[in-house]
mmCIF file of N, CA and C in Angstrom:
data_model
loop_
_atom_site.group_PDB
_atom_site.id
_atom_site.type_symbol
_atom_site.label_atom_id
_atom_site.label_comp_id
_atom_site.label_asym_id
_atom_site.label_seq_id
_atom_site.Cartn_x
_atom_site.Cartn_y
_atom_site.Cartn_z
ATOM 1 N N UNK A 1 18.312 -26.556 37.524
ATOM 2 C CA UNK A 1 17.755 -25.233 37.455
ATOM 3 C C UNK A 1 18.888 -24.224 37.850
ATOM 4 N N UNK A 2 19.704 -24.502 38.727
ATOM 5 C CA UNK A 2 20.777 -23.575 39.106
ATOM 6 C C UNK A 2 21.780 -23.596 37.982
ATOM 7 N N UNK A 3 21.998 -24.717 37.273
ATOM 8 C CA UNK A 3 22.898 -24.699 36.226
ATOM 9 C C UNK A 3 22.602 -23.807 35.078
ATOM 10 N N UNK A 4 21.251 -23.735 34.724
ATOM 11 C CA UNK A 4 20.884 -22.908 33.596
ATOM 12 C C UNK A 4 20.976 -21.362 34.074
ATOM 13 N N UNK A 5 20.754 -21.026 35.201
ATOM 14 C CA UNK A 5 20.950 -19.724 35.749
ATOM 15 C C UNK A 5 22.418 -19.276 35.710
ATOM 16 N N UNK A 6 23.317 -20.137 36.129
ATOM 17 C CA UNK A 6 24.696 -19.791 36.150
ATOM 18 C C UNK A 6 25.157 -19.694 34.671
ATOM 19 N N UNK A 7 24.639 -20.617 33.789
ATOM 20 C CA UNK A 7 25.096 -20.544 32.380
ATOM 21 C C UNK A 7 24.738 -19.309 31.810
ATOM 22 N N UNK A 8 23.448 -18.712 32.114
ATOM 23 C CA UNK A 8 23.028 -17.519 31.550
ATOM 24 C C UNK A 8 23.779 -16.411 32.056
ATOM 25 N N UNK A 9 24.251 -16.413 33.248
ATOM 26 C CA UNK A 9 24.956 -15.235 33.826
ATOM 27 C C UNK A 9 26.330 -15.187 33.238
ATOM 28 N N UNK A 10 26.884 -16.359 32.907
ATOM 29 C CA UNK A 10 28.269 -16.454 32.277
ATOM 30 C C UNK A 10 28.276 -16.001 30.853
ATOM 31 N N UNK A 11 27.262 -16.012 30.169
ATOM 32 C CA UNK A 11 27.167 -15.717 28.740
ATOM 33 C C UNK A 11 27.081 -14.193 28.487
ATOM 34 N N UNK A 12 27.050 -13.435 29.502
ATOM 35 C CA UNK A 12 26.998 -11.940 29.412
ATOM 36 C C UNK A 12 28.070 -11.310 28.562
ATOM 37 N N UNK A 13 29.219 -11.818 28.681
ATOM 38 C CA UNK A 13 30.447 -11.194 27.981
ATOM 39 C C UNK A 13 30.334 -11.407 26.515
ATOM 40 N N UNK A 14 29.628 -12.330 26.034
ATOM 41 C CA UNK A 14 29.591 -12.546 24.597
ATOM 42 C C UNK A 14 28.409 -11.773 23.866
ATOM 43 N N UNK A 15 27.464 -11.231 24.748
ATOM 44 C CA UNK A 15 26.331 -10.545 24.190
ATOM 45 C C UNK A 15 26.632 -9.170 23.760
ATOM 46 N N UNK A 16 25.824 -8.571 22.806
ATOM 47 C CA UNK A 16 26.103 -7.235 22.359
ATOM 48 C C UNK A 16 25.792 -6.140 23.382
ATOM 49 N N UNK A 17 26.462 -5.007 23.443
ATOM 50 C CA UNK A 17 26.246 -3.967 24.333
ATOM 51 C C UNK A 17 24.750 -3.484 24.289
ATOM 52 N N UNK A 18 24.219 -2.959 25.460
ATOM 53 C CA UNK A 18 22.893 -2.425 25.464
ATOM 54 C C UNK A 18 22.645 -1.341 24.520
ATOM 55 N N UNK A 19 23.641 -0.536 24.108
ATOM 56 C CA UNK A 19 23.517 0.548 23.146
ATOM 57 C C UNK A 19 23.075 0.048 21.800
ATOM 58 N N UNK A 20 23.657 -0.968 21.365
ATOM 59 C CA UNK A 20 23.225 -1.596 20.030
ATOM 60 C C UNK A 20 21.802 -2.008 19.984
ATOM 61 N N UNK A 21 21.426 -2.673 21.052
ATOM 62 C CA UNK A 21 19.994 -3.114 21.058
ATOM 63 C C UNK A 21 18.986 -1.860 20.995
ATOM 64 N N UNK A 22 19.425 -0.752 21.855
ATOM 65 C CA UNK A 22 18.600 0.315 21.712
ATOM 66 C C UNK A 22 18.478 1.003 20.396
ATOM 67 N N UNK A 23 19.689 0.985 19.576
ATOM 68 C CA UNK A 23 19.661 1.591 18.294
ATOM 69 C C UNK A 23 18.882 0.742 17.377
ATOM 70 N N UNK A 24 18.917 -0.564 17.504
ATOM 71 C CA UNK A 24 18.106 -1.437 16.633
ATOM 72 C C UNK A 24 16.596 -1.273 16.875
ATOM 73 N N UNK A 25 16.210 -0.940 18.127
ATOM 74 C CA UNK A 25 14.790 -0.676 18.477
ATOM 75 C C UNK A 25 14.384 0.594 17.830
ATOM 76 N N UNK A 26 15.260 1.598 17.981
ATOM 77 C CA UNK A 26 14.925 2.976 17.376
ATOM 78 C C UNK A 26 14.830 2.877 15.820
ATOM 79 N N UNK A 27 15.695 2.005 15.203
ATOM 80 C CA UNK A 27 15.595 1.953 13.683
ATOM 81 C C UNK A 27 14.387 1.177 13.276
ATOM 82 N N UNK A 28 13.911 0.213 14.108
ATOM 83 C CA UNK A 28 12.671 -0.465 13.862
ATOM 84 C C UNK A 28 11.517 0.494 13.964
ATOM 85 N N UNK A 29 11.408 1.255 14.946
ATOM 86 C CA UNK A 29 10.384 2.237 15.088
ATOM 87 C C UNK A 29 10.388 3.237 13.875
ATOM 88 N N UNK A 30 11.572 3.590 13.572
ATOM 89 C CA UNK A 30 11.709 4.516 12.463
ATOM 90 C C UNK A 30 11.147 4.025 11.096
ATOM 91 N N UNK A 31 11.521 2.733 10.820
ATOM 92 C CA UNK A 31 11.092 1.966 9.661
ATOM 93 C C UNK A 31 9.557 1.757 9.691
ATOM 94 N N UNK A 32 8.999 1.455 10.888
ATOM 95 C CA UNK A 32 7.562 1.271 11.017
ATOM 96 C C UNK A 32 6.799 2.648 10.798
ATOM 97 N N UNK A 33 7.400 3.756 11.201
ATOM 98 C CA UNK A 33 6.779 5.056 11.058
ATOM 99 C C UNK A 33 6.859 5.372 9.559
ATOM 100 N N UNK A 34 7.950 5.052 8.902
ATOM 101 C CA UNK A 34 8.069 5.354 7.502
ATOM 102 C C UNK A 34 7.104 4.578 6.604
ATOM 103 N N UNK A 35 6.892 3.359 7.010
ATOM 104 C CA UNK A 35 5.879 2.530 6.350
ATOM 105 C C UNK A 35 4.470 3.111 6.485
ATOM 106 N N UNK A 36 4.144 3.430 7.791
ATOM 107 C CA UNK A 36 2.834 4.005 8.130
ATOM 108 C C UNK A 36 2.562 5.210 7.226
ATOM 109 N N UNK A 37 3.685 6.130 7.181
ATOM 110 C CA UNK A 37 3.458 7.463 6.460
ATOM 111 C C UNK A 37 3.259 7.077 5.005
ATOM 112 N N UNK A 38 3.997 6.135 4.444
ATOM 113 C CA UNK A 38 3.772 5.762 2.980
ATOM 114 C C UNK A 38 2.404 5.241 2.673
ATOM 115 N N UNK A 39 1.894 4.417 3.549
ATOM 116 C CA UNK A 39 0.682 3.775 3.358
ATOM 117 C C UNK A 39 -0.618 4.512 3.733
ATOM 118 N N UNK A 40 -0.512 5.421 4.792
ATOM 119 C CA UNK A 40 -1.666 6.036 5.355
ATOM 120 C C UNK A 40 -1.654 7.614 5.227
ATOM 121 N N UNK A 41 -0.687 8.238 5.599
ATOM 122 C CA UNK A 41 -0.668 9.694 5.751
ATOM 123 C C UNK A 41 -0.534 10.313 4.414
ATOM 124 N N UNK A 42 0.443 9.848 3.455
ATOM 125 C CA UNK A 42 0.725 10.524 2.273
ATOM 126 C C UNK A 42 -0.469 10.330 1.354
ATOM 127 N N UNK A 43 -1.151 9.176 1.264
ATOM 128 C CA UNK A 43 -2.348 9.141 0.195
ATOM 129 C C UNK A 43 -3.447 9.978 0.747
ATOM 130 N N UNK A 44 -3.647 10.127 2.024
ATOM 131 C CA UNK A 44 -4.709 10.960 2.675
ATOM 132 C C UNK A 44 -4.440 12.424 2.246
ATOM 133 N N UNK A 45 -3.195 12.801 2.370
ATOM 134 C CA UNK A 45 -2.863 14.223 2.112
ATOM 135 C C UNK A 45 -3.100 14.461 0.584
ATOM 136 N N UNK A 46 -2.807 13.538 -0.297
ATOM 137 C CA UNK A 46 -3.020 13.685 -1.654
ATOM 138 C C UNK A 46 -4.533 13.809 -1.904
ATOM 139 N N UNK A 47 -5.235 12.959 -1.383
ATOM 140 C CA UNK A 47 -6.740 13.007 -1.491
ATOM 141 C C UNK A 47 -7.277 14.346 -1.071
ATOM 142 N N UNK A 48 -6.846 14.763 0.072
ATOM 143 C CA UNK A 48 -7.355 16.113 0.585
ATOM 144 C C UNK A 48 -7.045 17.256 -0.359
ATOM 145 N N UNK A 49 -5.817 17.167 -0.905
ATOM 146 C CA UNK A 49 -5.344 18.157 -1.803
ATOM 147 C C UNK A 49 -6.254 18.166 -3.094
ATOM 148 N N UNK A 50 -6.453 17.072 -3.601
ATOM 149 C CA UNK A 50 -7.262 16.881 -4.851
ATOM 150 C C UNK A 50 -8.703 17.414 -4.537
ATOM 151 N N UNK A 51 -9.355 17.081 -3.377
ATOM 152 C CA UNK A 51 -10.677 17.457 -3.040
ATOM 153 C C UNK A 51 -10.711 19.030 -2.876
ATOM 154 N N UNK A 52 -9.649 19.627 -2.312
ATOM 155 C CA UNK A 52 -9.608 21.102 -2.108
ATOM 156 C C UNK A 52 -9.451 21.724 -3.494
ATOM 157 N N UNK A 53 -8.612 21.294 -4.381
ATOM 158 C CA UNK A 53 -8.621 21.917 -5.715
ATOM 159 C C UNK A 53 -9.899 21.761 -6.465
ATOM 160 N N UNK A 54 -10.550 20.554 -6.247
ATOM 161 C CA UNK A 54 -11.913 20.456 -6.959
ATOM 162 C C UNK A 54 -12.855 21.371 -6.558
ATOM 163 N N UNK A 55 -13.027 21.541 -5.246
ATOM 164 C CA UNK A 55 -13.938 22.380 -4.708
ATOM 165 C C UNK A 55 -13.764 23.931 -4.976
ATOM 166 N N UNK A 56 -12.398 24.217 -5.034
ATOM 167 C CA UNK A 56 -12.036 25.625 -5.332
ATOM 168 C C UNK A 56 -12.368 25.934 -6.974
ATOM 169 N N UNK A 57 -12.439 24.905 -7.677
ATOM 170 C CA UNK A 57 -12.700 25.037 -9.154
ATOM 171 C C UNK A 57 -14.196 25.073 -9.470
ATOM 172 N N UNK A 58 -15.053 24.997 -8.480
ATOM 173 C CA UNK A 58 -16.517 25.040 -8.781
ATOM 174 C C UNK A 58 -16.979 26.394 -9.299
ATOM 175 N N UNK A 59 -17.734 26.362 -10.332
ATOM 176 C CA UNK A 59 -18.279 27.503 -11.005
ATOM 177 C C UNK A 59 -19.663 27.440 -11.308
ATOM 178 N N UNK A 60 -20.242 28.466 -11.709
ATOM 179 C CA UNK A 60 -21.750 28.506 -12.076
ATOM 180 C C UNK A 60 -21.985 27.519 -13.134
ATOM 181 N N UNK A 61 -23.062 26.777 -13.010
ATOM 182 C CA UNK A 61 -23.550 25.903 -13.994
ATOM 183 C C UNK A 61 -22.948 24.377 -13.749
ATOM 184 N N UNK A 62 -22.073 24.143 -12.920
ATOM 185 C CA UNK A 62 -21.564 22.799 -12.547
ATOM 186 C C UNK A 62 -22.668 21.972 -11.852
ATOM 187 N N UNK A 63 -22.726 20.807 -12.094
ATOM 188 C CA UNK A 63 -23.581 19.897 -11.221
ATOM 189 C C UNK A 63 -22.728 19.213 -10.319
ATOM 190 N N UNK A 64 -23.297 19.255 -9.059
ATOM 191 C CA UNK A 64 -22.594 18.800 -7.872
ATOM 192 C C UNK A 64 -23.276 17.810 -7.061
ATOM 193 N N UNK A 65 -22.574 17.012 -6.210
ATOM 194 C CA UNK A 65 -23.189 16.152 -5.292
ATOM 195 C C UNK A 65 -22.647 16.457 -3.871
ATOM 196 N N UNK A 66 -23.503 16.633 -2.953
ATOM 197 C CA UNK A 66 -23.074 17.107 -1.555
ATOM 198 C C UNK A 66 -22.880 15.957 -0.702
ATOM 199 N N UNK A 67 -22.320 16.141 0.433
ATOM 200 C CA UNK A 67 -22.088 15.009 1.459
ATOM 201 C C UNK A 67 -23.360 14.412 1.839
ATOM 202 N N UNK A 68 -24.435 15.143 1.793
ATOM 203 C CA UNK A 68 -25.821 14.658 2.182
ATOM 204 C C UNK A 68 -26.445 13.870 1.108
ATOM 205 N N UNK A 69 -25.864 13.786 -0.015
ATOM 206 C CA UNK A 69 -26.418 13.152 -1.186
ATOM 207 C C UNK A 69 -27.301 14.013 -2.081
ATOM 208 N N UNK A 70 -27.393 15.228 -1.830
ATOM 209 C CA UNK A 70 -28.232 16.166 -2.598
ATOM 210 C C UNK A 70 -27.474 16.436 -3.988
ATOM 211 N N UNK A 71 -28.252 16.373 -5.091
ATOM 212 C CA UNK A 71 -27.663 16.667 -6.356
ATOM 213 C C UNK A 71 -28.299 17.869 -6.903
ATOM 214 N N UNK A 72 -27.522 18.869 -7.267
ATOM 215 C CA UNK A 72 -27.928 20.045 -7.848
ATOM 216 C C UNK A 72 -26.997 20.866 -8.765
ATOM 217 N N UNK A 73 -27.478 21.882 -9.211
ATOM 218 C CA UNK A 73 -26.584 22.784 -10.172
ATOM 219 C C UNK A 73 -26.214 24.069 -9.466
ATOM 220 N N UNK A 74 -24.999 24.439 -9.496
ATOM 221 C CA UNK A 74 -24.459 25.617 -8.848
ATOM 222 C C UNK A 74 -25.062 26.862 -9.654
ATOM 223 N N UNK A 75 -25.735 27.692 -8.952
ATOM 224 C CA UNK A 75 -26.258 28.989 -9.563
ATOM 225 C C UNK A 75 -25.438 30.143 -9.185
ATOM 226 N N UNK A 76 -24.806 30.174 -8.093
ATOM 227 C CA UNK A 76 -24.026 31.274 -7.652
ATOM 228 C C UNK A 76 -22.878 30.849 -6.700
ATOM 229 N N UNK A 77 -21.642 31.338 -6.850
ATOM 230 C CA UNK A 77 -20.536 31.121 -5.878
ATOM 231 C C UNK A 77 -20.560 32.282 -4.940
ATOM 232 N N UNK A 78 -20.921 32.062 -3.787
ATOM 233 C CA UNK A 78 -20.926 33.230 -2.771
ATOM 234 C C UNK A 78 -19.577 33.288 -2.003
ATOM 235 N N UNK A 79 -19.377 34.430 -1.299
ATOM 236 C CA UNK A 79 -18.256 34.523 -0.445
ATOM 237 C C UNK A 79 -18.276 33.681 0.764
ATOM 238 N N UNK A 80 -17.268 33.550 1.471
ATOM 239 C CA UNK A 80 -17.091 32.751 2.680
ATOM 240 C C UNK A 80 -17.237 31.327 2.342
ATOM 241 N N UNK A 81 -16.731 30.802 1.304
ATOM 242 C CA UNK A 81 -16.782 29.352 0.941
ATOM 243 C C UNK A 81 -18.157 28.731 1.001
ATOM 244 N N UNK A 82 -19.179 29.567 0.370
ATOM 245 C CA UNK A 82 -20.532 29.069 0.225
ATOM 246 C C UNK A 82 -20.907 29.051 -1.222
ATOM 247 N N UNK A 83 -21.786 28.198 -1.535
ATOM 248 C CA UNK A 83 -22.318 27.973 -2.940
ATOM 249 C C UNK A 83 -23.763 28.011 -2.887
ATOM 250 N N UNK A 84 -24.405 28.532 -3.820
ATOM 251 C CA UNK A 84 -25.978 28.481 -3.865
ATOM 252 C C UNK A 84 -26.184 27.432 -5.027
ATOM 253 N N UNK A 85 -27.017 26.408 -4.607
ATOM 254 C CA UNK A 85 -27.232 25.315 -5.398
ATOM 255 C C UNK A 85 -28.834 25.142 -5.690
ATOM 256 N N UNK A 86 -29.114 24.942 -7.034
ATOM 257 C CA UNK A 86 -30.558 24.726 -7.314
ATOM 258 C C UNK A 86 -30.734 23.277 -7.412
ATOM 259 N N UNK A 87 -31.609 22.732 -6.537
ATOM 260 C CA UNK A 87 -31.861 21.356 -6.468
ATOM 261 C C UNK A 87 -33.112 21.063 -7.329
ATOM 262 N N UNK A 88 -33.981 21.886 -7.500
ATOM 263 C CA UNK A 88 -35.145 21.658 -8.440
ATOM 264 C C UNK A 88 -35.525 23.082 -8.901
ATOM 265 N N UNK A 89 -36.463 23.111 -9.742
ATOM 266 C CA UNK A 89 -36.928 24.369 -10.275
ATOM 267 C C UNK A 89 -37.371 25.363 -9.098
ATOM 268 N N UNK A 90 -36.822 26.487 -9.002
ATOM 269 C CA UNK A 90 -37.155 27.426 -7.947
ATOM 270 C C UNK A 90 -36.934 26.909 -6.478
ATOM 271 N N UNK A 91 -36.038 25.959 -6.283
ATOM 272 C CA UNK A 91 -35.539 25.457 -5.004
ATOM 273 C C UNK A 91 -34.158 25.581 -4.832
ATOM 274 N N UNK A 92 -33.704 26.553 -4.151
ATOM 275 C CA UNK A 92 -32.236 26.992 -4.001
ATOM 276 C C UNK A 92 -31.843 26.908 -2.597
ATOM 277 N N UNK A 93 -30.663 26.239 -2.300
ATOM 278 C CA UNK A 93 -30.040 26.269 -1.021
ATOM 279 C C UNK A 93 -28.715 26.638 -0.994
ATOM 280 N N UNK A 94 -28.251 27.159 0.160
ATOM 281 C CA UNK A 94 -26.844 27.565 0.242
ATOM 282 C C UNK A 94 -26.065 26.390 0.836
ATOM 283 N N UNK A 95 -25.028 26.053 0.306
ATOM 284 C CA UNK A 95 -24.147 24.857 0.817
ATOM 285 C C UNK A 95 -22.765 25.356 1.101
ATOM 286 N N UNK A 96 -22.186 24.831 2.114
ATOM 287 C CA UNK A 96 -20.719 25.146 2.408
ATOM 288 C C UNK A 96 -19.966 24.317 1.430
ATOM 289 N N UNK A 97 -18.990 24.889 0.803
ATOM 290 C CA UNK A 97 -18.184 24.302 -0.277
ATOM 291 C C UNK A 97 -17.468 23.020 0.232
ATOM 292 N N UNK A 98 -17.068 22.960 1.456
ATOM 293 C CA UNK A 98 -16.312 21.678 1.924
ATOM 294 C C UNK A 98 -17.202 20.547 1.924
ATOM 295 N N UNK A 99 -18.534 20.615 1.831
ATOM 296 C CA UNK A 99 -19.469 19.567 1.902
ATOM 297 C C UNK A 99 -19.758 18.921 0.485
ATOM 298 N N UNK A 100 -19.041 19.591 -0.584
ATOM 299 C CA UNK A 100 -19.282 19.129 -1.890
ATOM 300 C C UNK A 100 -18.330 17.893 -2.019
ATOM 301 N N UNK A 101 -18.996 16.765 -2.546
ATOM 302 C CA UNK A 101 -18.340 15.446 -2.601
ATOM 303 C C UNK A 101 -17.739 15.254 -4.092
ATOM 304 N N UNK A 102 -18.667 15.588 -5.037
ATOM 305 C CA UNK A 102 -18.180 15.380 -6.379
ATOM 306 C C UNK A 102 -18.719 16.504 -7.256
ATOM 307 N N UNK A 103 -17.957 16.857 -8.276
ATOM 308 C CA UNK A 103 -18.372 17.912 -9.229
ATOM 309 C C UNK A 103 -18.392 17.294 -10.622
ATOM 310 N N UNK A 104 -19.577 17.515 -11.306
ATOM 311 C CA UNK A 104 -19.710 17.155 -12.668
ATOM 312 C C UNK A 104 -19.659 18.428 -13.470
ATOM 313 N N UNK A 105 -18.534 18.566 -14.158
ATOM 314 C CA UNK A 105 -18.336 19.913 -14.962
ATOM 315 C C UNK A 105 -19.244 20.026 -16.027
ATOM 316 N N UNK A 106 -19.662 21.274 -16.296
ATOM 317 C CA UNK A 106 -20.569 21.442 -17.439
ATOM 318 C C UNK A 106 -20.039 20.790 -18.688
ATOM 319 N N UNK A 107 -20.950 20.044 -19.358
ATOM 320 C CA UNK A 107 -20.569 19.365 -20.564
ATOM 321 C C UNK A 107 -19.860 18.011 -20.321
ATOM 322 N N UNK A 108 -19.747 17.668 -19.031
ATOM 323 C CA UNK A 108 -19.098 16.273 -18.789
ATOM 324 C C UNK A 108 -20.332 15.313 -18.901
ATOM 325 N N UNK A 109 -20.298 14.260 -19.752
ATOM 326 C CA UNK A 109 -21.355 13.343 -19.842
ATOM 327 C C UNK A 109 -21.389 12.515 -18.615
ATOM 328 N N UNK A 110 -22.670 12.046 -18.232
ATOM 329 C CA UNK A 110 -22.819 11.213 -17.089
ATOM 330 C C UNK A 110 -22.398 9.762 -17.506
ATOM 331 N N UNK A 111 -21.768 9.079 -16.606
ATOM 332 C CA UNK A 111 -21.299 7.681 -16.932
ATOM 333 C C UNK A 111 -22.429 6.816 -16.953
ATOM 334 N N UNK A 112 -22.538 5.989 -18.059
ATOM 335 C CA UNK A 112 -23.566 5.046 -18.168
ATOM 336 C C UNK A 112 -23.324 3.727 -17.326
ATOM 337 N N UNK A 113 -24.435 3.264 -16.795
ATOM 338 C CA UNK A 113 -24.232 2.012 -16.011
ATOM 339 C C UNK A 113 -24.280 0.902 -16.967
ATOM 340 N N UNK A 114 -23.841 -0.278 -16.463
ATOM 341 C CA UNK A 114 -23.799 -1.515 -17.288
ATOM 342 C C UNK A 114 -25.177 -1.946 -17.698
ATOM 343 N N UNK A 115 -26.104 -1.504 -16.815
ATOM 344 C CA UNK A 115 -27.514 -1.895 -17.155
ATOM 345 C C UNK A 115 -28.039 -1.097 -18.274
ATOM 346 N N UNK A 116 -27.640 0.186 -18.297
ATOM 347 C CA UNK A 116 -27.985 1.060 -19.468
ATOM 348 C C UNK A 116 -27.439 0.690 -20.789
ATOM 349 N N UNK A 117 -26.045 0.182 -20.673
ATOM 350 C CA UNK A 117 -25.493 -0.312 -21.905
ATOM 351 C C UNK A 117 -26.164 -1.539 -22.394
ATOM 352 N N UNK A 118 -26.493 -2.455 -21.494
ATOM 353 C CA UNK A 118 -27.163 -3.672 -21.839
ATOM 354 C C UNK A 118 -28.523 -3.415 -22.471
ATOM 355 N N UNK A 119 -29.260 -2.369 -21.938
ATOM 356 C CA UNK A 119 -30.594 -2.135 -22.629
ATOM 357 C C UNK A 119 -30.394 -1.555 -24.000
ATOM 358 N N UNK A 120 -29.307 -0.722 -24.185
ATOM 359 C CA UNK A 120 -29.134 -0.215 -25.469
ATOM 360 C C UNK A 120 -28.801 -1.232 -26.497
ATOM 361 N N UNK A 121 -27.987 -2.246 -26.049
ATOM 362 C CA UNK A 121 -27.661 -3.391 -26.936
ATOM 363 C C UNK A 121 -28.884 -4.256 -27.208
ATOM 364 N N UNK A 122 -29.777 -4.424 -26.195
ATOM 365 C CA UNK A 122 -30.993 -5.215 -26.531
ATOM 366 C C UNK A 122 -31.936 -4.558 -27.450
ATOM 367 N N UNK A 123 -32.039 -3.186 -27.376
ATOM 368 C CA UNK A 123 -32.753 -2.331 -28.347
ATOM 369 C C UNK A 123 -32.287 -2.439 -29.696
ATOM 370 N N UNK A 124 -30.948 -2.371 -29.832
ATOM 371 C CA UNK A 124 -30.350 -2.434 -31.079
ATOM 372 C C UNK A 124 -30.594 -3.773 -31.844
ATOM 373 N N UNK A 125 -30.538 -4.886 -30.951
ATOM 374 C CA UNK A 125 -30.786 -6.250 -31.475
ATOM 375 C C UNK A 125 -32.242 -6.450 -31.936
ATOM 376 N N UNK A 126 -33.098 -5.789 -31.192
ATOM 377 C CA UNK A 126 -34.540 -5.881 -31.545
ATOM 378 C C UNK A 126 -34.843 -5.147 -32.868
ATOM 379 N N UNK A 127 -34.122 -3.954 -33.046
ATOM 380 C CA UNK A 127 -34.281 -3.211 -34.323
ATOM 381 C C UNK A 127 -33.740 -4.001 -35.445
ATOM 382 N N UNK A 128 -32.565 -4.703 -35.288
ATOM 383 C CA UNK A 128 -31.993 -5.438 -36.381
ATOM 384 C C UNK A 128 -32.945 -6.731 -36.714
ATOM 385 N N UNK A 129 -33.621 -7.300 -35.736
ATOM 386 C CA UNK A 129 -34.549 -8.409 -35.960
ATOM 387 C C UNK A 129 -35.730 -7.909 -36.749
ATOM 388 N N UNK A 130 -36.231 -6.718 -36.353
ATOM 389 C CA UNK A 130 -37.369 -6.168 -37.079
ATOM 390 C C UNK A 130 -37.029 -5.830 -38.539
ATOM 391 N N UNK A 131 -35.865 -5.336 -38.719
ATOM 392 C CA UNK A 131 -35.504 -4.928 -40.076
ATOM 393 C C UNK A 131 -35.181 -6.184 -40.889
ATOM 394 N N UNK A 132 -34.559 -7.171 -40.370
ATOM 395 C CA UNK A 132 -34.053 -8.366 -41.068
ATOM 396 C C UNK A 132 -34.929 -9.532 -41.035
#
């Protein structure tokens, strides 16, 4: 036991100076921060910028989805970052623009589900069978 302690004390001359170890630790922390920034912070900033530009581009007639899940048509863009949305006939609410989650621009077709596509194919097959 005393031999290993004495051996460890004698090998101090061959080890690297303490300043090099400190620099290696700082470099490791810097690399970890860079990786964190690349994987987390930068994509989140891009997503926030895209959402902000989408919300600022909202205009009358656009169909929107709010954070609460309400789907409606924009009837009026008000001041102070507010939008008037018609949820149903004669049902209008005022919504803060930042709560808009998605915007369907006027004239943008709704995306069909796989189930809808399958139903269309089935109907086409039935028509072909009836004709042929």
